């Protein structure tokens, strides 16, 4: 069994905002609140980034139109004692998806991590 760091992208809709910075702040705050309410404080929430199609430079993943924004969020979770990358992906989606119902999620990266001595007796996500 191995430990994995799983990164997911989420699409978050924010209404009644006038600037992308405000939309990003609201999205991160709302996602964090929903995760905390379901005891998932161990999921890290950050603004997502995307590459500029012209120059490739990264910028915030947020699109604003008619005072409504679609914000891309990056969610990271550590999964312990998974049988494989696919198993880690299923655990991560289950943990995060249960707290963020009706929020589209896509796994973008899975990295195997080294086990700590304390982790060897734990199961699941943390």
CSV table of N, CA, C and O in Angstrom, one decimal:
chain,number,residue,atom,x,y,z
A,1,UNK,N,0.8,-1.2,0.0
A,1,UNK,CA,0.0,0.0,0.0
A,1,UNK,C,0.9,1.2,0.0
A,1,UNK,O,1.9,1.3,0.6
A,2,UNK,N,0.4,2.3,-0.7
A,2,UNK,CA,1.2,3.5,-0.9
A,2,UNK,C,0.4,4.7,-0.5
A,2,UNK,O,-0.8,4.7,-0.4
A,3,UNK,N,1.1,5.8,-0.3
A,3,UNK,CA,0.5,7.1,0.0
A,3,UNK,C,0.6,7.9,-1.3
A,3,UNK,O,1.6,7.9,-2.0
A,4,UNK,N,-0.4,8.8,-1.5
A,4,UNK,CA,-0.5,9.6,-2.7
A,4,UNK,C,-0.9,11.0,-2.4
A,4,UNK,O,-1.8,11.2,-1.5
A,5,UNK,N,-0.4,12.0,-3.1
A,5,UNK,CA,-1.0,13.3,-3.1
A,5,UNK,C,-1.8,13.5,-4.4
A,5,UNK,O,-1.3,13.2,-5.5
A,6,UNK,N,-3.1,13.8,-4.2
A,6,UNK,CA,-4.0,13.9,-5.3
A,6,UNK,C,-4.4,15.3,-5.5
A,6,UNK,O,-4.9,16.0,-4.5
A,7,UNK,N,-4.2,15.9,-6.7
A,7,UNK,CA,-4.7,17.2,-7.0
A,7,UNK,C,-5.9,17.2,-8.0
A,7,UNK,O,-5.8,16.4,-8.9
A,8,UNK,N,-6.9,18.0,-7.6
A,8,UNK,CA,-8.1,18.0,-8.4
A,8,UNK,C,-8.4,19.4,-8.8
A,8,UNK,O,-8.1,20.4,-8.0
A,9,UNK,N,-9.1,19.6,-9.9
A,9,UNK,CA,-9.6,20.9,-10.4
A,9,UNK,C,-11.1,20.9,-10.2
A,9,UNK,O,-11.7,19.9,-10.5
A,10,UNK,N,-11.6,22.0,-9.6
A,10,UNK,CA,-13.0,22.1,-9.4
A,10,UNK,C,-13.5,23.4,-10.1
A,10,UNK,O,-12.8,24.4,-10.2
A,11,UNK,N,-14.7,23.3,-10.7
A,11,UNK,CA,-15.3,24.5,-11.3
A,11,UNK,C,-16.4,25.1,-10.3
A,11,UNK,O,-17.3,24.4,-10.0
A,12,UNK,N,-16.2,26.3,-9.9
A,12,UNK,CA,-17.0,26.9,-8.9
A,12,UNK,C,-17.7,28.2,-9.4
A,12,UNK,O,-17.1,29.0,-10.0
A,13,UNK,N,-19.0,28.2,-9.3
A,13,UNK,CA,-19.8,29.3,-9.8
A,13,UNK,C,-20.1,30.4,-8.7
A,13,UNK,O,-20.5,30.0,-7.6
A,14,UNK,N,-19.8,31.6,-9.0
A,14,UNK,CA,-20.0,32.7,-8.0
A,14,UNK,C,-20.9,33.8,-8.7
A,14,UNK,O,-20.5,34.3,-9.8
A,15,UNK,N,-22.0,34.1,-8.0
A,15,UNK,CA,-22.9,35.1,-8.6
A,15,UNK,C,-22.7,36.4,-7.9
A,15,UNK,O,-22.3,36.5,-6.7
A,16,UNK,N,-23.2,37.5,-8.5
A,16,UNK,CA,-23.2,38.8,-8.0
A,16,UNK,C,-21.8,39.4,-7.5
A,16,UNK,O,-21.6,39.8,-6.4
A,17,UNK,N,-20.9,39.2,-8.4
A,17,UNK,CA,-19.5,39.8,-8.2
A,17,UNK,C,-19.2,40.7,-9.4
A,17,UNK,O,-19.7,40.5,-10.5
A,18,UNK,N,-18.3,41.7,-9.1
A,18,UNK,CA,-18.0,42.6,-10.2
A,18,UNK,C,-16.5,42.5,-10.6
A,18,UNK,O,-16.2,43.0,-11.7
A,19,UNK,N,-15.7,41.8,-9.8
A,19,UNK,CA,-14.3,41.7,-10.2
A,19,UNK,C,-13.8,40.2,-10.0
A,19,UNK,O,-14.3,39.6,-9.1
A,20,UNK,N,-12.9,39.8,-10.8
A,20,UNK,CA,-12.4,38.4,-10.7
A,20,UNK,C,-11.7,38.2,-9.3
A,20,UNK,O,-11.9,37.1,-8.8
A,21,UNK,N,-11.0,39.1,-8.8
A,21,UNK,CA,-10.4,38.9,-7.5
A,21,UNK,C,-11.4,38.6,-6.4
A,21,UNK,O,-11.2,37.8,-5.5
A,22,UNK,N,-12.5,39.3,-6.4
A,22,UNK,CA,-13.6,39.1,-5.5
A,22,UNK,C,-14.2,37.7,-5.7
A,22,UNK,O,-14.5,37.0,-4.7
A,23,UNK,N,-14.4,37.3,-6.9
A,23,UNK,CA,-14.9,36.0,-7.3
A,23,UNK,C,-14.0,34.9,-6.8
A,23,UNK,O,-14.5,33.9,-6.2
A,24,UNK,N,-12.7,35.1,-6.9
A,24,UNK,CA,-11.8,34.1,-6.5
A,24,UNK,C,-11.8,33.9,-4.9
A,24,UNK,O,-11.9,32.8,-4.4
A,25,UNK,N,-11.9,35.1,-4.3
A,25,UNK,CA,-12.0,35.0,-2.8
A,25,UNK,C,-13.2,34.4,-2.3
A,25,UNK,O,-13.2,33.6,-1.4
A,26,UNK,N,-14.3,34.7,-2.9
A,26,UNK,CA,-15.6,34.1,-2.6
A,26,UNK,C,-15.6,32.6,-2.8
A,26,UNK,O,-16.0,31.8,-2.0
A,27,UNK,N,-15.1,32.1,-4.0
A,27,UNK,CA,-15.0,30.7,-4.3
A,27,UNK,C,-14.2,29.9,-3.3
A,27,UNK,O,-14.6,28.9,-2.8
A,28,UNK,N,-13.0,30.5,-3.0
A,28,UNK,CA,-12.1,29.8,-2.1
A,28,UNK,C,-12.8,29.7,-0.7
A,28,UNK,O,-12.7,28.7,0.0
A,29,UNK,N,-13.4,30.8,-0.3
A,29,UNK,CA,-14.0,30.8,1.0
A,29,UNK,C,-15.2,29.9,1.1
A,29,UNK,O,-15.4,29.1,2.1
A,30,UNK,N,-16.1,29.9,0.1
A,30,UNK,CA,-17.2,29.0,0.1
A,30,UNK,C,-16.8,27.5,0.0
A,30,UNK,O,-17.4,26.7,0.7
A,31,UNK,N,-15.8,27.2,-0.8
A,31,UNK,CA,-15.4,25.8,-0.8
A,31,UNK,C,-14.8,25.4,0.5
A,31,UNK,O,-15.1,24.3,1.0
A,32,UNK,N,-14.0,26.2,1.1
A,32,UNK,CA,-13.4,25.9,2.4
A,32,UNK,C,-14.4,25.7,3.5
A,32,UNK,O,-14.3,24.8,4.3
A,33,UNK,N,-15.5,26.5,3.4
A,33,UNK,CA,-16.5,26.4,4.4
A,33,UNK,C,-17.3,25.1,4.3
A,33,UNK,O,-17.5,24.4,5.3
A,34,UNK,N,-17.6,24.7,3.0
A,34,UNK,CA,-18.3,23.4,2.8
A,34,UNK,C,-17.4,22.3,3.2
A,34,UNK,O,-17.9,21.3,3.8
A,35,UNK,N,-16.1,22.3,3.0
A,35,UNK,CA,-15.2,21.2,3.4
A,35,UNK,C,-15.1,21.2,4.9
A,35,UNK,O,-15.1,20.1,5.5
A,36,UNK,N,-15.0,22.3,5.6
A,36,UNK,CA,-14.9,22.4,7.0
A,36,UNK,C,-16.2,21.9,7.7
A,36,UNK,O,-16.1,21.2,8.7
A,37,UNK,N,-17.3,22.2,7.1
A,37,UNK,CA,-18.6,21.7,7.7
A,37,UNK,C,-18.7,20.2,7.7
A,37,UNK,O,-19.4,19.6,8.5
A,38,UNK,N,-18.0,19.5,6.8
A,38,UNK,CA,-18.0,18.1,6.7
A,38,UNK,C,-16.7,17.5,7.2
A,38,UNK,O,-16.4,16.3,6.9
A,39,UNK,N,-16.0,18.2,8.1
A,39,UNK,CA,-14.8,17.7,8.7
A,39,UNK,C,-13.7,17.3,7.7
A,39,UNK,O,-13.0,16.3,7.9
A,40,UNK,N,-13.6,18.1,6.6
A,40,UNK,CA,-12.6,17.8,5.6
A,40,UNK,C,-11.6,18.9,5.6
A,40,UNK,O,-11.1,19.4,4.5
A,41,UNK,N,-11.1,19.4,6.8
A,41,UNK,CA,-10.2,20.5,6.9
A,41,UNK,C,-8.8,20.2,6.3
A,41,UNK,O,-8.1,21.0,6.0
A,42,UNK,N,-8.6,18.9,6.1
A,42,UNK,CA,-7.3,18.4,5.5
A,42,UNK,C,-7.2,18.6,4.0
A,42,UNK,O,-6.1,18.4,3.4
A,43,UNK,N,-8.3,19.1,3.3
A,43,UNK,CA,-8.2,19.3,1.9
A,43,UNK,C,-7.8,20.8,1.7
A,43,UNK,O,-8.4,21.7,2.3
A,44,UNK,N,-6.7,21.0,1.0
A,44,UNK,CA,-6.2,22.3,0.7
A,44,UNK,C,-6.9,22.9,-0.5
A,44,UNK,O,-7.1,22.2,-1.5
A,45,UNK,N,-7.4,24.2,-0.4
A,45,UNK,CA,-8.1,24.9,-1.4
A,45,UNK,C,-7.3,26.1,-1.8
A,45,UNK,O,-6.9,26.9,-1.0
A,46,UNK,N,-7.0,26.2,-3.1
A,46,UNK,CA,-6.3,27.3,-3.7
A,46,UNK,C,-6.9,27.8,-5.0
A,46,UNK,O,-7.6,26.9,-5.7
A,47,UNK,N,-6.7,29.0,-5.4
A,47,UNK,CA,-7.2,29.4,-6.7
A,47,UNK,C,-6.5,28.6,-7.8
A,47,UNK,O,-5.3,28.4,-7.7
A,48,UNK,N,-7.2,28.2,-8.8
A,48,UNK,CA,-6.5,27.5,-9.9
A,48,UNK,C,-5.9,28.5,-10.8
A,48,UNK,O,-6.1,29.7,-10.8
A,49,UNK,N,-5.0,28.0,-11.7
A,49,UNK,CA,-4.3,28.8,-12.7
A,49,UNK,C,-4.5,28.1,-14.0
A,49,UNK,O,-4.6,26.9,-14.1
A,50,UNK,N,-4.4,28.9,-15.0
A,50,UNK,CA,-4.4,28.3,-16.4
A,50,UNK,C,-3.4,29.1,-17.2
A,50,UNK,O,-3.0,30.2,-16.8
A,51,UNK,N,-3.0,28.5,-18.3
A,51,UNK,CA,-1.9,29.2,-19.1
A,51,UNK,C,-2.6,30.0,-20.2
A,51,UNK,O,-3.6,29.7,-20.8
A,52,UNK,N,-1.9,31.2,-20.4
A,52,UNK,CA,-2.4,32.1,-21.5
A,52,UNK,C,-2.2,31.3,-22.8
A,52,UNK,O,-1.1,30.8,-23.1
A,53,UNK,N,-3.2,31.3,-23.7
A,53,UNK,CA,-3.0,30.7,-25.0
A,53,UNK,C,-2.0,31.3,-25.9
A,53,UNK,O,-1.4,30.6,-26.8
A,54,UNK,N,-1.7,32.6,-25.7
A,54,UNK,CA,-0.8,33.3,-26.6
A,54,UNK,C,0.6,33.2,-26.1
A,54,UNK,O,1.5,32.8,-26.9
A,55,UNK,N,0.9,33.4,-24.8
A,55,UNK,CA,2.3,33.4,-24.3
A,55,UNK,C,2.6,32.3,-23.4
A,55,UNK,O,3.8,32.0,-23.1
A,56,UNK,N,1.6,31.6,-22.8
A,56,UNK,CA,1.8,30.5,-22.0
A,56,UNK,C,2.0,30.8,-20.5
A,56,UNK,O,2.2,30.0,-19.6
A,57,UNK,N,2.0,32.1,-20.2
A,57,UNK,CA,2.2,32.6,-18.8
A,57,UNK,C,0.9,32.2,-18.0
A,57,UNK,O,-0.2,32.3,-18.5
A,58,UNK,N,1.1,31.8,-16.7
A,58,UNK,CA,0.0,31.4,-15.9
A,58,UNK,C,-0.8,32.6,-15.4
A,58,UNK,O,-0.2,33.7,-15.1
A,59,UNK,N,-2.1,32.5,-15.3
A,59,UNK,CA,-2.9,33.5,-14.7
A,59,UNK,C,-4.1,32.8,-14.0
A,59,UNK,O,-4.4,31.7,-14.2
A,60,UNK,N,-4.8,33.6,-13.1
A,60,UNK,CA,-5.9,33.0,-12.4
A,60,UNK,C,-7.0,32.4,-13.3
A,60,UNK,O,-7.3,33.0,-14.3
A,61,UNK,N,-7.5,31.3,-12.9
A,61,UNK,CA,-8.5,30.6,-13.7
A,61,UNK,C,-9.9,31.1,-13.2
A,61,UNK,O,-10.6,30.5,-12.4
A,62,UNK,N,-10.3,32.3,-13.8
A,62,UNK,CA,-11.6,32.9,-13.5
A,62,UNK,C,-12.1,33.6,-14.7
A,62,UNK,O,-11.3,34.3,-15.3
A,63,UNK,N,-13.3,33.4,-15.0
A,63,UNK,CA,-14.0,34.1,-16.1
A,63,UNK,C,-15.2,34.8,-15.5
A,63,UNK,O,-16.0,34.2,-14.9
A,64,UNK,N,-15.3,36.1,-15.8
A,64,UNK,CA,-16.4,36.9,-15.3
A,64,UNK,C,-17.2,37.5,-16.5
A,64,UNK,O,-16.7,38.1,-17.4
A,65,UNK,N,-18.5,37.3,-16.4
A,65,UNK,CA,-19.5,37.8,-17.4
A,65,UNK,C,-20.8,38.1,-16.7
A,65,UNK,O,-21.3,37.2,-15.9
A,66,UNK,N,-21.4,39.2,-16.9
A,66,UNK,CA,-22.7,39.5,-16.3
A,66,UNK,C,-22.8,39.3,-14.8
A,66,UNK,O,-23.7,38.8,-14.3
A,67,UNK,N,-21.7,39.8,-14.1
A,67,UNK,CA,-21.6,39.7,-12.7
A,67,UNK,C,-21.7,38.3,-12.1
A,67,UNK,O,-22.1,38.0,-11.0
A,68,UNK,N,-21.3,37.3,-13.0
A,68,UNK,CA,-21.3,35.9,-12.6
A,68,UNK,C,-19.9,35.4,-13.0
A,68,UNK,O,-19.5,35.6,-14.2
A,69,UNK,N,-19.3,34.6,-12.1
A,69,UNK,CA,-17.9,34.1,-12.5
A,69,UNK,C,-17.9,32.6,-12.4
A,69,UNK,O,-18.5,32.0,-11.5
A,70,UNK,N,-17.1,32.1,-13.2
A,70,UNK,CA,-16.7,30.7,-13.2
A,70,UNK,C,-15.3,30.7,-12.7
A,70,UNK,O,-14.4,31.2,-13.4
A,71,UNK,N,-15.0,30.1,-11.5
A,71,UNK,CA,-13.7,30.1,-10.9
A,71,UNK,C,-13.1,28.7,-10.9
A,71,UNK,O,-13.8,27.8,-10.4
A,72,UNK,N,-11.9,28.5,-11.4
A,72,UNK,CA,-11.3,27.2,-11.2
A,72,UNK,C,-10.5,27.2,-9.9
A,72,UNK,O,-9.8,28.1,-9.6
A,73,UNK,N,-10.7,26.1,-9.2
A,73,UNK,CA,-10.1,25.9,-7.9
A,73,UNK,C,-9.2,24.7,-7.9
A,73,UNK,O,-9.5,23.7,-8.6
A,74,UNK,N,-8.1,24.7,-7.2
A,74,UNK,CA,-7.2,23.6,-7.1
A,74,UNK,C,-7.4,23.0,-5.7
A,74,UNK,O,-7.3,23.7,-4.7
A,75,UNK,N,-7.8,21.7,-5.6
A,75,UNK,CA,-8.0,21.0,-4.4
A,75,UNK,C,-6.9,19.9,-4.2
A,75,UNK,O,-6.7,19.1,-5.2
A,76,UNK,N,-6.2,19.9,-3.1
A,76,UNK,CA,-5.2,18.9,-2.9
A,76,UNK,C,-5.5,18.1,-1.6
A,76,UNK,O,-5.9,18.7,-0.6
A,77,UNK,N,-5.3,16.8,-1.7
A,77,UNK,CA,-5.6,15.9,-0.6
A,77,UNK,C,-4.6,14.8,-0.6
A,77,UNK,O,-4.1,14.3,-1.6
A,78,UNK,N,-4.2,14.4,0.6
A,78,UNK,CA,-3.2,13.3,0.8
A,78,UNK,C,-4.1,12.0,1.1
A,78,UNK,O,-4.9,12.1,2.0
A,79,UNK,N,-3.8,11.0,0.3
A,79,UNK,CA,-4.5,9.7,0.5
A,79,UNK,C,-3.5,8.7,1.0
A,79,UNK,O,-2.4,8.5,0.4
A,80,UNK,N,-3.8,8.0,2.1
A,80,UNK,CA,-2.9,7.1,2.7
A,80,UNK,C,-3.3,5.6,2.5
A,80,UNK,O,-4.5,5.3,2.5
A,81,UNK,N,-2.4,4.7,2.3
A,81,UNK,CA,-2.6,3.3,2.2
A,81,UNK,C,-3.6,2.9,1.1
A,81,UNK,O,-4.5,2.1,1.3
A,82,UNK,N,-3.4,3.5,-0.1
A,82,UNK,CA,-4.2,3.1,-1.3
A,82,UNK,C,-3.4,2.0,-2.0
A,82,UNK,O,-2.2,1.9,-2.0
A,83,UNK,N,-4.2,1.1,-2.7
A,83,UNK,CA,-3.6,0.0,-3.4
A,83,UNK,C,-2.9,0.5,-4.7
A,83,UNK,O,-2.0,-0.2,-5.1
A,84,UNK,N,-3.4,1.5,-5.3
A,84,UNK,CA,-2.9,2.0,-6.6
A,84,UNK,C,-3.3,3.5,-6.8
A,84,UNK,O,-4.0,4.0,-6.0
A,85,UNK,N,-2.8,4.0,-7.9
A,85,UNK,CA,-3.2,5.4,-8.3
A,85,UNK,C,-4.7,5.5,-8.5
A,85,UNK,O,-5.3,6.5,-8.1
A,86,UNK,N,-5.3,4.5,-9.1
A,86,UNK,CA,-6.7,4.5,-9.4
A,86,UNK,C,-7.5,4.4,-8.1
A,86,UNK,O,-8.5,5.1,-7.9
A,87,UNK,N,-7.0,3.6,-7.1
A,87,UNK,CA,-7.7,3.6,-5.8
A,87,UNK,C,-7.6,4.9,-5.1
A,87,UNK,O,-8.5,5.4,-4.5
A,88,UNK,N,-6.4,5.5,-5.2
A,88,UNK,CA,-6.2,6.9,-4.5
A,88,UNK,C,-7.2,7.9,-5.2
A,88,UNK,O,-7.7,8.7,-4.5
A,89,UNK,N,-7.3,7.8,-6.5
A,89,UNK,CA,-8.2,8.7,-7.2
A,89,UNK,C,-9.7,8.5,-6.7
A,89,UNK,O,-10.4,9.5,-6.4
A,90,UNK,N,-10.1,7.3,-6.6
A,90,UNK,CA,-11.5,7.0,-6.1
A,90,UNK,C,-11.7,7.5,-4.7
A,90,UNK,O,-12.7,8.1,-4.4
A,91,UNK,N,-10.7,7.3,-3.8
A,91,UNK,CA,-10.8,7.8,-2.5
A,91,UNK,C,-10.9,9.3,-2.4
A,91,UNK,O,-11.7,9.9,-1.7
A,92,UNK,N,-10.0,10.0,-3.2
A,92,UNK,CA,-10.0,11.4,-3.2
A,92,UNK,C,-11.3,12.0,-3.7
A,92,UNK,O,-11.9,12.9,-3.1
A,93,UNK,N,-11.8,11.4,-4.8
A,93,UNK,CA,-13.1,11.9,-5.4
A,93,UNK,C,-14.2,11.7,-4.4
A,93,UNK,O,-15.1,12.5,-4.3
A,94,UNK,N,-14.2,10.6,-3.7
A,94,UNK,CA,-15.3,10.3,-2.7
A,94,UNK,C,-15.2,11.2,-1.6
A,94,UNK,O,-16.3,11.8,-1.1
A,95,UNK,N,-14.1,11.5,-1.0
A,95,UNK,CA,-13.9,12.4,0.1
A,95,UNK,C,-14.3,13.8,-0.2
A,95,UNK,O,-15.1,14.4,0.5
A,96,UNK,N,-13.8,14.3,-1.3
A,96,UNK,CA,-14.1,15.7,-1.7
A,96,UNK,C,-15.4,15.8,-2.3
A,96,UNK,O,-16.2,16.8,-2.0
A,97,UNK,N,-15.8,14.9,-3.2
A,97,UNK,CA,-17.1,15.0,-3.9
A,97,UNK,C,-18.3,14.9,-2.9
A,97,UNK,O,-19.3,15.5,-3.1
A,98,UNK,N,-18.1,14.2,-1.8
A,98,UNK,CA,-19.2,14.1,-0.8
A,98,UNK,C,-19.4,15.4,-0.1
A,98,UNK,O,-20.6,15.8,0.2
A,99,UNK,N,-18.4,16.2,0.0
A,99,UNK,CA,-18.5,17.5,0.7
A,99,UNK,C,-19.0,18.6,-0.3
A,99,UNK,O,-19.7,19.5,0.0
A,100,UNK,N,-18.5,18.5,-1.6
A,100,UNK,CA,-18.8,19.5,-2.6
A,100,UNK,C,-19.7,18.9,-3.6
A,100,UNK,O,-19.4,18.8,-4.8
A,101,UNK,N,-20.9,18.5,-3.2
A,101,UNK,CA,-21.9,18.0,-4.1
A,101,UNK,C,-22.2,19.0,-5.2
A,101,UNK,O,-22.2,20.2,-5.0
A,102,UNK,N,-22.5,18.5,-6.4
A,102,UNK,CA,-22.8,19.3,-7.6
A,102,UNK,C,-21.7,20.2,-8.0
A,102,UNK,O,-22.0,21.2,-8.7
A,103,UNK,N,-20.5,19.9,-7.6
A,103,UNK,CA,-19.3,20.7,-8.1
A,103,UNK,C,-18.5,19.8,-9.0
A,103,UNK,O,-18.1,18.7,-8.6
A,104,UNK,N,-18.3,20.1,-10.3
A,104,UNK,CA,-17.5,19.3,-11.2
A,104,UNK,C,-16.1,19.2,-10.7
A,104,UNK,O,-15.5,20.2,-10.3
A,105,UNK,N,-15.6,18.0,-10.6
A,105,UNK,CA,-14.2,17.7,-10.2
A,105,UNK,C,-13.5,16.9,-11.3
A,105,UNK,O,-14.1,16.0,-11.9
A,106,UNK,N,-12.2,17.2,-11.4
A,106,UNK,CA,-11.4,16.4,-12.4
A,106,UNK,C,-10.0,16.3,-11.7
A,106,UNK,O,-9.4,17.2,-11.3
A,107,UNK,N,-9.6,15.0,-11.6
A,107,UNK,CA,-8.2,14.7,-11.1
A,107,UNK,C,-7.2,15.2,-12.2
A,107,UNK,O,-7.3,14.8,-13.3
A,108,UNK,N,-6.3,16.0,-11.7
A,108,UNK,CA,-5.3,16.5,-12.7
A,108,UNK,C,-3.9,16.0,-12.4
A,108,UNK,O,-3.0,16.0,-13.3
A,109,UNK,N,-3.6,15.5,-11.2
A,109,UNK,CA,-2.3,14.9,-10.9
A,109,UNK,C,-2.4,14.0,-9.7
A,109,UNK,O,-3.1,14.3,-8.7
A,110,UNK,N,-1.7,12.9,-9.8
A,110,UNK,CA,-1.5,12.0,-8.7
A,110,UNK,C,0.0,11.7,-8.5
A,110,UNK,O,0.6,11.2,-9.5
A,111,UNK,N,0.5,11.9,-7.3
A,111,UNK,CA,1.9,11.7,-7.1
A,111,UNK,C,2.1,10.8,-5.9
A,111,UNK,O,1.5,11.0,-4.8
A,112,UNK,N,2.8,9.7,-6.1
A,112,UNK,CA,3.1,8.8,-4.9
A,112,UNK,C,4.1,9.5,-4.0
A,112,UNK,O,5.1,10.1,-4.4
A,113,UNK,N,3.8,9.5,-2.7
A,113,UNK,CA,4.6,10.1,-1.7
A,113,UNK,C,5.2,9.1,-0.8
A,113,UNK,O,4.7,7.9,-0.7
A,114,UNK,N,6.2,9.4,0.0
A,114,UNK,CA,6.9,8.5,0.9
A,114,UNK,C,6.0,8.4,2.2
A,114,UNK,O,5.5,9.4,2.6
A,115,UNK,N,6.0,7.2,2.7
A,115,UNK,CA,5.2,7.0,3.9
A,115,UNK,C,6.0,7.4,5.2
A,115,UNK,O,7.2,7.2,5.3
A,116,UNK,N,5.3,8.1,6.1
A,116,UNK,CA,5.9,8.4,7.4
A,116,UNK,C,5.6,7.2,8.3
A,116,UNK,O,4.7,6.5,8.1
A,117,UNK,N,6.4,7.1,9.4
A,117,UNK,CA,6.1,6.0,10.3
A,117,UNK,C,4.8,6.1,10.9
A,117,UNK,O,4.1,5.1,11.2
A,118,UNK,N,4.3,7.3,11.2
A,118,UNK,CA,2.9,7.5,11.8
A,118,UNK,C,1.8,7.1,10.8
A,118,UNK,O,0.8,6.6,11.2
A,119,UNK,N,2.0,7.2,9.5
A,119,UNK,CA,1.0,6.9,8.5
A,119,UNK,C,0.8,5.4,8.3
A,119,UNK,O,-0.2,5.0,7.7
A,120,UNK,N,1.8,4.6,8.7
A,120,UNK,CA,1.7,3.2,8.3
A,120,UNK,C,0.6,2.5,9.0
A,120,UNK,O,0.1,1.4,8.5
A,121,UNK,N,0.0,3.1,10.1
A,121,UNK,CA,-1.1,2.4,10.7
A,121,UNK,C,-2.5,3.0,10.4
A,121,UNK,O,-3.5,2.5,10.7
A,122,UNK,N,-2.5,4.1,9.6
A,122,UNK,CA,-3.7,4.8,9.2
A,122,UNK,C,-4.2,4.3,7.9
A,122,UNK,O,-3.5,3.8,7.1
A,123,UNK,N,-5.5,4.4,7.7
A,123,UNK,CA,-6.1,4.1,6.4
A,123,UNK,C,-6.9,5.3,5.9
A,123,UNK,O,-7.4,6.1,6.6
A,124,UNK,N,-7.0,5.4,4.6
A,124,UNK,CA,-7.8,6.4,3.9
A,124,UNK,C,-7.2,7.7,3.7
A,124,UNK,O,-6.0,7.8,3.6
A,125,UNK,N,-8.0,8.8,3.7
A,125,UNK,CA,-7.5,10.1,3.4
A,125,UNK,C,-7.4,10.9,4.7
A,125,UNK,O,-8.0,10.7,5.7
A,126,UNK,N,-6.5,11.9,4.6
A,126,UNK,CA,-6.3,12.8,5.7
A,126,UNK,C,-5.8,14.1,5.1
A,126,UNK,O,-5.0,14.2,4.3
